[in-house]
Amino acid sequence: MSVNPFSRPAGERFRFSWPLLLLMATIAAVAFAAIQAQMAVRSHQRTANRLLHDYSAFAAWSYQQHLANQLQESAWEALHPFYPRMDAMVDLSMHADMGAVRPARHVREM
């Protein structure tokens, strides 16, 4: 009859040893850290996707505004080739004292 070195005697119960308990606690801590890291990665991905979506929406809006301004300016020039726009007649440089808008030098007073 051969004796198994890993077998326990009949009355002995399984008991936890300190190294086994430390190993199980370490495995649990690593699993918790891995789950937290995965949650952080997903959160960062969602944030990056929202940021990219918001940035692209703003860029599209800005492009639309510039395009509308260009089309409006082109239509004005095509329909009224000899009349300057009213906003072109005003010099946007401000007076230092009052902040008022003054007429441009190249435009005659009417």
Coordinates of N, CA and C in Angstrom, one line a residue:
M1 N 0.8 -1.2 0.0 CA 0.0 0.0 0.0 C 0.9 1.2 0.0
S2 N 0.6 2.2 -0.9 CA 1.4 3.4 -1.0 C 0.7 4.5 -0.2
V3 N 1.5 5.3 0.3 CA 1.0 6.4 1.2 C 1.1 7.7 0.4
N4 N -0.1 8.4 0.3 CA -0.2 9.6 -0.4 C 0.3 10.8 0.5
P5 N 1.3 11.5 0.1 CA 1.8 12.6 1.0 C 0.9 13.7 1.1
F6 N -0.1 13.9 0.2 CA -1.0 15.0 0.3 C -2.3 14.7 1.0
S7 N -2.5 13.5 1.4 CA -3.7 13.1 2.1 C -3.6 13.5 3.6
R8 N -4.8 13.7 4.2 CA -4.8 14.1 5.6 C -5.3 12.9 6.4
P9 N -4.9 13.0 7.6 CA -5.4 11.9 8.5 C -6.9 12.1 8.7
A10 N -7.6 11.1 9.1 CA -9.0 11.0 9.1 C -9.7 12.1 9.9
G11 N -9.2 12.5 11.0 CA -9.9 13.5 11.9 C -9.5 14.9 11.6
E12 N -8.6 15.2 10.8 CA -8.1 16.6 10.6 C -8.9 17.4 9.6
R13 N -9.3 18.6 10.0 CA -10.1 19.4 9.1 C -9.2 20.3 8.3
F14 N -9.7 20.9 7.2 CA -8.9 21.8 6.4 C -8.9 23.1 7.2
R15 N -7.7 23.7 7.3 CA -7.6 25.0 8.0 C -6.8 26.0 7.1
F16 N -7.1 27.2 7.2 CA -6.5 28.3 6.5 C -5.1 28.6 7.1
S17 N -4.1 28.7 6.3 CA -2.8 29.2 6.8 C -2.6 30.6 6.4
W18 N -1.8 31.3 7.0 CA -1.5 32.7 6.8 C -1.1 33.0 5.3
P19 N -0.2 32.2 4.8 CA 0.2 32.5 3.4 C -0.9 32.3 2.4
L20 N -1.8 31.3 2.6 CA -3.0 31.1 1.8 C -3.9 32.3 1.9
L21 N -4.2 32.7 3.1 CA -5.0 33.9 3.3 C -4.5 35.1 2.7
L22 N -3.2 35.3 2.8 CA -2.5 36.5 2.1 C -2.6 36.4 0.6
L23 N -2.5 35.2 0.1 CA -2.6 35.0 -1.4 C -4.0 35.3 -1.9
M24 N -5.0 34.9 -1.1 CA -6.4 35.1 -1.5 C -6.7 36.6 -1.4
A25 N -6.2 37.3 -0.4 CA -6.5 38.7 -0.3 C -5.8 39.5 -1.4
T26 N -4.6 39.0 -1.8 CA -3.9 39.7 -2.9 C -4.6 39.5 -4.2
I27 N -5.1 38.3 -4.5 CA -5.9 38.0 -5.7 C -7.1 38.8 -5.7
A28 N -7.8 39.0 -4.6 CA -9.0 39.8 -4.5 C -8.7 41.3 -4.8
A29 N -7.6 41.8 -4.2 CA -7.2 43.2 -4.5 C -6.9 43.4 -5.9
V30 N -6.2 42.5 -6.6 CA -5.8 42.6 -8.0 C -7.1 42.5 -8.8
A31 N -8.0 41.7 -8.5 CA -9.3 41.6 -9.3 C -10.0 42.9 -9.1
F32 N -10.1 43.5 -7.9 CA -10.8 44.7 -7.7 C -10.1 45.9 -8.5
A33 N -8.8 45.9 -8.5 CA -8.0 46.9 -9.3 C -8.3 46.7 -10.8
A34 N -8.3 45.5 -11.2 CA -8.6 45.3 -12.7 C -10.0 45.7 -13.1
I35 N -10.9 45.5 -12.2 CA -12.3 45.9 -12.5 C -12.4 47.5 -12.5
Q36 N -11.7 48.1 -11.5 CA -11.7 49.6 -11.5 C -11.0 50.1 -12.7
A37 N -9.9 49.5 -13.2 CA -9.2 50.0 -14.3 C -10.1 49.9 -15.6
Q38 N -10.8 48.8 -15.7 CA -11.7 48.6 -16.9 C -12.8 49.6 -16.9
M39 N -13.4 49.9 -15.7 CA -14.4 50.9 -15.6 C -13.8 52.3 -15.9
A40 N -12.6 52.6 -15.5 CA -12.0 53.9 -15.9 C -11.8 54.0 -17.4
V41 N -11.3 52.9 -18.0 CA -11.1 52.9 -19.4 C -12.4 53.2 -20.2
R42 N -13.5 52.6 -19.8 CA -14.8 52.8 -20.4 C -15.3 54.2 -20.2
S43 N -15.1 54.7 -19.0 CA -15.4 56.1 -18.7 C -14.7 57.1 -19.6
H44 N -13.4 56.9 -19.7 CA -12.5 57.7 -20.5 C -13.0 57.7 -22.0
Q45 N -13.3 56.5 -22.5 CA -13.8 56.3 -23.9 C -15.1 57.1 -24.1
R46 N -16.0 57.0 -23.1 CA -17.3 57.7 -23.3 C -17.0 59.2 -23.3
T47 N -16.1 59.7 -22.4 CA -15.8 61.1 -22.4 C -15.2 61.5 -23.7
A48 N -14.2 60.8 -24.2 CA -13.6 61.1 -25.4 C -14.6 61.2 -26.6
N49 N -15.5 60.2 -26.6 CA -16.5 60.2 -27.7 C -17.4 61.4 -27.6
R50 N -17.9 61.7 -26.4 CA -18.7 62.9 -26.2 C -18.0 64.2 -26.6
L51 N -16.7 64.3 -26.2 CA -15.9 65.5 -26.6 C -15.7 65.6 -28.1
L52 N -15.5 64.5 -28.7 CA -15.3 64.5 -30.2 C -16.6 64.8 -30.9
H53 N -17.7 64.3 -30.4 CA -19.0 64.7 -30.9 C -19.3 66.2 -30.7
D54 N -19.1 66.7 -29.5 CA -19.3 68.1 -29.3 C -18.4 69.0 -30.1
Y55 N -17.2 68.6 -30.3 CA -16.3 69.4 -31.1 C -16.7 69.4 -32.6
S56 N -17.1 68.2 -33.1 CA -17.5 68.2 -34.5 C -18.8 68.9 -34.7
A57 N -19.7 68.9 -33.7 CA -20.9 69.7 -33.8 C -20.6 71.2 -33.9
F58 N -19.7 71.6 -33.0 CA -19.3 73.0 -33.0 C -18.6 73.4 -34.3
A59 N -17.8 72.5 -34.8 CA -17.1 72.8 -36.1 C -18.1 72.9 -37.2
A60 N -19.1 72.0 -37.2 CA -20.1 72.1 -38.3 C -20.9 73.3 -38.2
W61 N -21.3 73.7 -37.0 CA -22.0 75.0 -36.8 C -21.2 76.2 -37.3
S62 N -19.9 76.2 -36.9 CA -19.0 77.3 -37.3 C -18.9 77.4 -38.8
Y63 N -18.7 76.2 -39.4 CA -18.6 76.2 -40.9 C -19.9 76.7 -41.5
Q64 N -21.0 76.3 -41.0 CA -22.3 76.7 -41.5 C -22.5 78.2 -41.4
Q65 N -22.0 78.8 -40.3 CA -22.1 80.3 -40.1 C -21.2 81.0 -41.1
H66 N -20.0 80.5 -41.3 CA -19.1 81.1 -42.3 C -19.6 81.0 -43.7
L67 N -20.2 79.8 -44.0 CA -20.7 79.6 -45.3 C -21.9 80.5 -45.6
A68 N -22.8 80.7 -44.6 CA -24.0 81.5 -44.7 C -23.5 83.0 -44.9
N69 N -22.5 83.4 -44.2 CA -22.0 84.8 -44.3 C -21.4 85.0 -45.7
Q70 N -20.7 84.0 -46.2 CA -20.1 84.1 -47.5 C -21.1 84.2 -48.6
L71 N -22.1 83.3 -48.5 CA -23.2 83.3 -49.5 C -24.0 84.6 -49.4
Q72 N -24.3 85.1 -48.3 CA -25.0 86.4 -48.1 C -24.1 87.5 -48.8
E73 N -22.9 87.5 -48.5 CA -22.0 88.5 -49.1 C -21.9 88.4 -50.6
S74 N -21.8 87.2 -51.1 CA -21.8 87.0 -52.6 C -23.1 87.4 -53.2
A75 N -24.2 87.1 -52.5 CA -25.5 87.5 -53.1 C -25.7 89.0 -53.1
W76 N -25.2 89.7 -52.0 CA -25.3 91.1 -51.9 C -24.5 91.8 -53.1
E77 N -23.3 91.3 -53.3 CA -22.4 91.8 -54.3 C -23.0 91.6 -55.7
A78 N -23.7 90.5 -55.9 CA -24.2 90.2 -57.2 C -25.5 91.0 -57.4
L79 N -26.3 91.3 -56.4 CA -27.5 92.0 -56.6 C -27.4 93.5 -56.5
H80 N -26.4 93.9 -55.7 CA -26.2 95.4 -55.5 C -24.7 95.7 -55.7
P81 N -24.2 95.7 -56.9 CA -22.8 95.8 -57.2 C -22.2 97.2 -56.9
F82 N -23.1 98.2 -56.8 CA -22.5 99.6 -56.7 C -22.8 100.2 -55.3
Y83 N -23.6 99.5 -54.5 CA -23.9 100.0 -53.1 C -23.1 99.3 -52.1
P84 N -22.4 100.0 -51.3 CA -21.6 99.3 -50.2 C -22.6 98.9 -49.1
R85 N -22.2 97.9 -48.4 CA -23.0 97.4 -47.3 C -22.9 98.4 -46.2
M86 N -23.9 98.5 -45.3 CA -23.9 99.5 -44.2 C -22.8 99.1 -43.2
D87 N -22.6 97.9 -43.0 CA -21.6 97.5 -42.0 C -20.2 97.8 -42.5
A88 N -20.0 97.9 -43.8 CA -18.7 98.3 -44.4 C -18.5 99.8 -44.3
M89 N -19.6 100.6 -44.1 CA -19.5 102.0 -44.0 C -19.1 102.5 -42.6
V90 N -19.1 101.6 -41.7 CA -18.8 102.0 -40.3 C -17.4 101.5 -39.9
D91 N -16.6 102.3 -39.4 CA -15.3 101.9 -38.9 C -15.5 101.3 -37.5
L92 N -15.0 100.1 -37.3 CA -15.2 99.5 -36.0 C -14.2 99.8 -35.0
S93 N -13.3 100.7 -35.3 CA -12.3 101.1 -34.3 C -13.0 102.0 -33.3
M94 N -12.8 101.8 -32.0 CA -13.5 102.5 -31.0 C -12.7 103.7 -30.5
H95 N -13.5 104.7 -30.1 CA -12.9 105.9 -29.4 C -12.4 105.5 -28.0
A96 N -11.3 106.0 -27.6 CA -10.8 105.6 -26.3 C -11.7 106.1 -25.2
D97 N -12.3 107.3 -25.4 CA -13.1 107.9 -24.3 C -14.5 107.4 -24.1
M98 N -15.2 107.2 -25.2 CA -16.6 106.9 -25.1 C -17.0 105.5 -25.6
G99 N -16.1 104.9 -26.4 CA -16.4 103.6 -27.0 C -17.4 103.7 -28.1
A100 N -17.6 104.9 -28.7 CA -18.5 105.1 -29.8 C -18.0 104.6 -31.1
V101 N -18.8 104.3 -32.0 CA -18.4 104.0 -33.4 C -18.4 105.2 -34.2
R102 N -17.4 105.4 -35.0 CA -17.3 106.6 -35.9 C -17.3 106.2 -37.3
P103 N -17.8 107.0 -38.2 CA -17.8 106.7 -39.7 C -16.4 106.5 -40.2
A104 N -16.3 105.6 -41.2 CA -14.9 105.4 -41.8 C -14.5 106.6 -42.5
R105 N -13.2 106.8 -42.6 CA -12.6 108.0 -43.3 C -12.9 108.0 -44.8
H106 N -13.0 106.8 -45.4 CA -13.1 106.7 -46.8 C -14.6 106.9 -47.3
V107 N -15.5 106.9 -46.4 CA -16.9 107.0 -46.7 C -17.4 108.5 -46.4
R108 N -18.0 109.1 -47.4 CA -18.5 110.5 -47.3 C -19.8 110.5 -46.5
E109 N -19.9 111.5 -45.7 CA -21.2 111.7 -44.9 C -22.3 112.0 -45.9
M110 N -23.5 111.6 -45.6 CA -24.6 111.8 -46.5 C -25.5 112.8 -46.0

